[in-house]
Tab-separated table of C-alpha atoms in Angstrom:
chain	number	residue	atom	x	y	z
U	164	MET	CA	23.575	-20.452	-2.037
U	165	SER	CA	23.147	-20.139	-5.522
U	166	SER	CA	25.563	-17.660	-7.179
U	167	ASP	CA	22.876	-17.201	-10.348
U	168	ILE	CA	20.560	-15.717	-8.410
U	169	LYS	CA	20.381	-11.318	-8.216
U	170	ILE	CA	17.891	-11.038	-5.684
U	171	ARG	CA	16.060	-13.054	-2.854
U	172	VAL	CA	13.418	-12.373	-0.911
U	173	HIS	CA	12.279	-14.868	2.366
U	174	GLN	CA	8.652	-13.874	4.474
U	175	LEU	CA	9.121	-10.501	3.632
U	176	SER	CA	5.740	-8.091	5.642
U	177	LYS	CA	4.845	-4.926	5.561
U	178	ILE	CA	2.380	-2.951	7.951
U	179	PHE	CA	1.247	0.367	7.661
U	180	PHE	CA	0.367	2.165	11.209
U	181	ARG	CA	-1.907	4.764	10.719
U	182	LYS	CA	-3.151	6.569	14.308
U	183	ASN	CA	-5.377	3.782	15.772
U	184	SER	CA	-5.728	1.238	12.702
U	185	SER	CA	-3.191	-0.305	10.646
U	186	VAL	CA	-3.108	-1.927	7.192
U	187	HIS	CA	-0.871	-5.165	6.353
U	188	ALA	CA	0.019	-4.386	2.756
U	189	ILE	CA	2.337	-8.204	1.876
U	190	ARG	CA	2.758	-10.708	4.012
U	191	ASP	CA	5.224	-13.631	4.185
U	192	ILE	CA	6.182	-12.663	0.405
U	193	ASN	CA	9.146	-15.430	-1.008
U	194	PHE	CA	10.843	-15.093	-4.062
U	195	GLU	CA	14.375	-15.249	-5.672
U	196	VAL	CA	15.437	-13.976	-9.369
U	197	LYS	CA	18.297	-15.075	-11.386
U	198	ASN	CA	20.681	-13.091	-12.553
U	199	GLY	CA	19.931	-11.781	-16.030
U	200	GLU	CA	16.399	-13.008	-15.265
U	201	PHE	CA	13.212	-10.458	-16.353
U	202	VAL	CA	9.993	-11.198	-13.782
U	203	CYS	CA	7.002	-9.435	-13.893
U	204	LEU	CA	5.266	-8.909	-10.341
U	205	LEU	CA	1.414	-9.098	-12.034
U	206	GLY	CA	-2.071	-8.509	-8.906
U	207	PRO	CA	-4.720	-6.624	-7.892
U	208	SER	CA	-4.740	-3.278	-7.571
U	209	GLY	CA	-3.876	-2.394	-3.688
U	210	CYS	CA	-2.058	-6.380	-3.510
U	211	GLY	CA	1.018	-4.516	-2.015
U	212	LYS	CA	2.877	-4.449	-5.759
U	213	THR	CA	5.005	-1.215	-5.664
U	214	THR	CA	5.570	-1.152	-1.556
U	215	LEU	CA	7.496	-4.638	-2.375
U	216	LEU	CA	9.362	-2.665	-4.598
U	217	ARG	CA	10.276	0.125	-2.439
U	218	ILE	CA	11.736	-2.254	-0.104
U	219	LEU	CA	13.424	-3.582	-2.466
U	220	ALA	CA	14.677	0.101	-3.824
U	221	GLY	CA	15.928	0.952	0.000
U	222	LEU	CA	12.810	3.211	-0.264
U	223	GLU	CA	10.596	1.304	2.456
U	224	LYS	CA	11.558	-0.835	5.970
U	225	PRO	CA	9.797	-3.735	5.834
U	226	SER	CA	8.139	-4.854	9.393
U	227	GLY	CA	9.934	-8.475	9.134
U	228	GLY	CA	11.583	-10.895	6.826
U	229	SER	CA	14.564	-10.505	5.023
U	230	TYR	CA	15.512	-9.856	1.356
U	231	GLU	CA	19.117	-9.533	-0.155
U	232	MET	CA	20.239	-7.782	-3.360
U	233	ILE	CA	23.398	-9.845	-4.291
U	234	HIS	CA	26.314	-6.752	-5.929
U	235	GLY	CA	28.215	-9.169	-8.100
U	236	ASP	CA	30.396	-6.295	-9.932
U	237	ARG	CA	30.809	-3.576	-7.481
U	238	ASN	CA	32.122	-1.152	-10.047
U	239	LYS	CA	28.409	-0.944	-11.549
U	240	PRO	CA	25.490	0.753	-9.047
U	241	LEU	CA	23.837	-2.256	-7.735
U	242	GLN	CA	20.048	-1.108	-8.516
U	243	SER	CA	18.025	1.588	-10.459
U	244	MET	CA	14.382	2.030	-10.393
U	245	ILE	CA	12.388	3.483	-12.576
U	246	PHE	CA	8.796	4.819	-11.905
U	247	GLN	CA	5.209	5.218	-13.469
U	248	GLU	CA	5.648	8.912	-13.861
U	249	LYS	CA	7.706	11.954	-13.041
U	250	GLY	CA	11.351	10.380	-12.897
U	251	VAL	CA	13.043	12.856	-14.567
U	252	ILE	CA	14.324	16.011	-13.447
U	253	PRO	CA	12.094	18.747	-14.633
U	254	TRP	CA	15.396	21.824	-15.183
U	255	MET	CA	17.414	19.056	-16.401
U	256	THR	CA	17.620	18.737	-20.352
U	257	VAL	CA	17.028	15.223	-21.913
U	258	GLU	CA	20.551	14.500	-21.942
U	259	GLU	CA	21.162	16.060	-19.171
U	260	ASN	CA	18.767	13.473	-17.130
U	261	VAL	CA	20.204	10.729	-19.627
U	262	ALA	CA	23.423	11.230	-17.800
U	263	PHE	CA	22.433	12.013	-14.219
U	264	GLY	CA	22.967	8.862	-12.885
U	265	LEU	CA	26.766	8.344	-13.706
U	266	ARG	CA	27.270	12.128	-13.190
U	267	MET	CA	26.206	11.418	-9.686
U	268	ARG	CA	29.082	8.445	-9.008
U	269	HIS	CA	31.537	9.802	-11.097
U	270	ALA	CA	32.027	8.670	-14.183
U	271	PRO	CA	34.495	9.488	-16.195
U	272	LYS	CA	33.187	12.055	-18.604
U	273	ASN	CA	34.180	10.062	-21.722
U	274	GLU	CA	32.911	7.347	-20.729
U	275	THR	CA	29.223	9.130	-19.405
U	276	LYS	CA	29.294	11.097	-23.135
U	277	GLU	CA	29.601	7.831	-24.657
U	278	ARG	CA	27.135	5.489	-22.987
U	279	THR	CA	24.592	9.012	-22.803
U	280	ASP	CA	25.268	9.677	-26.421
U	281	TYR	CA	24.044	5.336	-27.072
U	282	TYR	CA	21.097	5.106	-25.139
U	283	LEU	CA	19.508	8.539	-26.692
U	284	LYS	CA	20.275	7.463	-30.326
U	285	LYS	CA	18.619	3.368	-29.184
U	286	VAL	CA	15.438	5.393	-27.127
U	287	GLY	CA	15.302	7.667	-30.148
U	288	LEU	CA	15.586	10.869	-28.484
U	289	TRP	CA	19.109	11.830	-30.390
U	290	GLU	CA	17.322	14.451	-31.804
U	291	PHE	CA	15.396	16.474	-28.222
U	292	ARG	CA	18.777	15.905	-26.360
U	293	LYS	CA	18.670	19.798	-25.844
U	294	LEU	CA	14.900	19.833	-24.329
U	295	TYR	CA	13.186	19.628	-21.410
U	296	PRO	CA	10.756	18.106	-19.661
U	297	SER	CA	8.100	20.501	-20.063
U	298	GLU	CA	8.814	20.266	-24.013
U	299	ILE	CA	8.053	16.278	-24.675
U	300	SER	CA	5.342	14.158	-24.276
U	301	GLY	CA	4.893	11.540	-21.840
U	302	GLY	CA	5.966	8.648	-23.893
U	303	MET	CA	9.854	10.763	-24.568
U	304	LYS	CA	9.645	11.239	-20.028
U	305	GLN	CA	9.614	7.814	-20.293
U	306	ARG	CA	11.856	7.045	-22.608
U	307	ALA	CA	14.756	9.366	-20.788
U	308	SER	CA	14.230	7.433	-17.640
U	309	ILE	CA	14.185	4.216	-19.386
U	310	ALA	CA	17.671	5.033	-21.138
U	311	ARG	CA	19.075	7.234	-17.658
U	312	ALA	CA	18.562	3.616	-16.004
U	313	PHE	CA	20.550	1.691	-19.006
U	314	ALA	CA	23.047	3.827	-19.152
U	315	ASN	CA	24.199	4.034	-14.662
U	316	ASP	CA	24.533	0.106	-15.745
U	317	PRO	CA	22.691	-1.565	-12.745
U	318	GLU	CA	23.076	-5.366	-12.373
U	319	ILE	CA	19.858	-5.278	-11.347
U	320	LEU	CA	16.621	-2.741	-12.876
U	321	LEU	CA	13.579	-2.325	-10.652
U	322	MET	CA	10.697	-1.298	-13.018
U	323	ASP	CA	6.947	0.448	-11.392
U	324	GLU	CA	4.228	0.430	-13.945
U	325	PRO	CA	6.111	2.440	-16.141
U	326	PHE	CA	4.286	2.124	-18.906
U	327	ALA	CA	0.740	2.364	-17.510
U	328	ALA	CA	-0.066	6.178	-17.781
U	329	LEU	CA	1.193	5.750	-21.581
U	330	ASP	CA	-1.240	5.475	-24.694
U	331	GLU	CA	-1.913	2.010	-26.089
U	332	GLN	CA	0.566	2.870	-29.008
U	333	ASN	CA	3.664	4.214	-26.763
U	334	LYS	CA	3.106	1.849	-24.369
U	335	TYR	CA	3.773	-1.306	-27.516
U	336	ILE	CA	6.737	0.556	-28.923
U	337	LEU	CA	7.960	1.439	-25.225
U	338	GLN	CA	7.948	-2.173	-24.351
U	339	GLU	CA	9.240	-3.505	-27.162
U	340	GLU	CA	11.691	-0.753	-26.907
U	341	LEU	CA	12.806	-2.166	-23.525
U	342	LEU	CA	12.524	-5.605	-24.777
U	343	SER	CA	15.664	-5.041	-27.089
U	344	ILE	CA	17.836	-3.095	-25.217
U	345	TRP	CA	17.212	-5.768	-21.912
U	346	GLU	CA	17.968	-8.826	-24.641
U	347	GLU	CA	21.558	-6.660	-25.545
U	348	THR	CA	22.084	-6.718	-21.806
U	349	LYS	CA	20.486	-8.866	-19.740
U	350	LYS	CA	19.669	-6.866	-17.129
U	351	THR	CA	17.555	-8.739	-13.932
U	352	VAL	CA	14.556	-6.980	-14.053
U	353	LEU	CA	12.222	-7.141	-11.172
U	354	PHE	CA	9.273	-5.396	-13.189
U	355	ILE	CA	5.545	-3.793	-12.047
U	356	THR	CA	2.719	-4.083	-14.165
U	357	HIS	CA	-1.506	-5.159	-13.955
U	358	SER	CA	-1.674	-5.597	-17.245
U	359	ILE	CA	-1.666	-9.583	-18.368
U	360	ASP	CA	-0.667	-8.577	-22.052
U	361	GLU	CA	2.073	-6.673	-21.123
U	362	ALA	CA	3.730	-9.251	-18.098
U	363	LEU	CA	3.274	-12.666	-20.956
U	364	LEU	CA	4.821	-10.265	-23.650
U	365	LEU	CA	7.896	-9.138	-21.353
U	366	SER	CA	8.398	-12.016	-18.988
U	367	ASP	CA	10.580	-15.149	-18.531
U	368	ARG	CA	8.221	-15.836	-15.287
U	369	ILE	CA	5.591	-13.664	-13.863
U	370	LEU	CA	4.916	-14.417	-10.239
U	371	LEU	CA	0.823	-13.698	-9.167
U	372	MET	CA	0.359	-12.479	-5.894
U	373	SER	CA	-2.777	-12.610	-3.945
U	374	ALA	CA	-5.708	-9.949	-2.754
U	375	GLN	CA	-4.508	-7.655	0.205
U	376	PRO	CA	-2.106	-8.382	2.669
U	377	GLY	CA	-0.500	-9.718	-0.962
U	378	THR	CA	1.377	-12.652	-0.841
U	379	ILE	CA	2.865	-14.613	-3.814
U	380	VAL	CA	0.722	-17.722	-4.921
U	381	ARG	CA	1.265	-18.776	-8.195
U	382	GLU	CA	4.046	-18.931	-10.971
U	383	LYS	CA	4.122	-19.026	-14.545
U	384	ILE	CA	7.015	-19.743	-16.915
U	385	ILE	CA	6.842	-18.163	-20.308
U	386	ASP	CA	9.183	-20.230	-22.454
U	387	LEU	CA	7.883	-17.723	-26.029
U	388	PRO	CA	11.221	-17.439	-28.066
U	389	ARG	CA	12.620	-14.124	-27.836
U	390	PRO	CA	12.347	-11.593	-29.456
U	391	ARG	CA	8.921	-10.818	-28.749
U	392	LYS	CA	6.027	-8.953	-30.483
U	393	ILE	CA	3.170	-8.137	-28.985
U	394	ALA	CA	1.326	-9.528	-31.707
U	395	SER	CA	2.989	-13.112	-32.438
U	396	VAL	CA	2.425	-13.192	-28.134
U	397	ARG	CA	-1.390	-12.334	-28.618
U	398	SER	CA	-2.137	-14.870	-31.699
U	399	ASN	CA	-0.585	-17.896	-29.850
U	400	PRO	CA	-2.534	-20.010	-28.536
U	401	LYS	CA	-0.884	-21.327	-24.720
U	402	MET	CA	-0.524	-17.813	-24.365
U	403	GLY	CA	-4.327	-16.883	-24.915
U	404	LYS	CA	-4.769	-19.919	-22.617
U	405	GLU	CA	-2.270	-18.118	-20.109
U	406	PHE	CA	-4.083	-14.905	-20.310
U	407	VAL	CA	-7.545	-16.327	-19.576
U	408	ASP	CA	-6.337	-18.184	-16.970
U	409	ILE	CA	-4.152	-15.646	-14.498
U	410	TRP	CA	-7.500	-13.484	-15.349
U	411	LYS	CA	-9.071	-15.836	-13.888
U	412	HIS	CA	-6.635	-15.677	-10.338
U	413	LEU	CA	-6.939	-11.531	-10.663
U	414	GLN	CA	-10.877	-11.915	-10.388
U	415	GLU	CA	-11.176	-14.696	-8.224
U	416	ALA	CA	-8.719	-12.372	-5.740
U	417	VAL	CA	-10.639	-9.381	-5.988
U	418	ASN	CA	-13.980	-11.331	-5.016
U	419	GLY	CA	-12.238	-13.088	-2.564
U	420	ASN	CA	-13.377	-17.074	-4.155
U	421	LEU	CA	-16.179	-16.381	-3.530
U	422	LYS	CA	-18.641	-18.725	-5.176
U	423	GLY	CA	-20.476	-17.662	-7.847
U	424	ALA	CA	-18.811	-14.811	-9.024
U	425	THR	CA	-18.008	-13.679	-12.669
U	426	THR	CA	-15.142	-13.936	-14.126
U	427	SER	CA	-16.102	-11.695	-17.879
U	428	LEU	CA	-13.226	-11.093	-19.880
U	429	PRO	CA	-11.928	-8.027	-21.548
U	430	ASN	CA	-12.675	-7.529	-24.515
U	431	GLU	CA	-9.342	-7.390	-25.329
U	432	VAL	CA	-8.801	-11.181	-24.788
U	433	TYR	CA	-7.187	-13.052	-27.814
């Protein structure tokens, strides 16, 4: 067993039962994530990406198989999860939201203040720290969620399409802020996305999933040097080819590999 592995998943499956029917969400999922690696899970809508992440976060129980989240430093939380939206607590200020995880694990007051202040400034929320979620934008709420997760100093970050509901400008800004913090902290990250652009920008490795029941069918190593910017990723010819290849995979997954299925590329292709 390699000491460099932080997440290990073996033959993981999940079936949801509803009255007289059942839905096989994921089937025979196998992968590993190394310490400090940024891995994106990418697949068609409904392929079980979020179900998989919820199992790893302890929010769902698997129907079969096993997984392991390896805890290296018992003085730190094992993992934190960042959701698509509604990740902030409405009756707490931005500052209180960012400090929440530290306070829940009874971190020393000076450590709580130091880490909270640092990440409020890091994500550009220092001037808004006394406001409540109802008084700030959706992008700011996601900044607060990211700041809270990093401030709590977990070993593993599980991120479920945290930028999906944002406009393009805010999305790119937050993606680059996330990369900046990650490059500083080198947390292990498992990130769900349906955006090819996002996966190419963020990840060391992309795991491609099939349509439901979702399973991992391919992986791609993204060996672009860091730090990265979306403009440089989009202008890179190799990444352009990767974009087209991943797009075709998604189309084939959606169309069930039917002969004659079209693979019209989106307008924003490189």
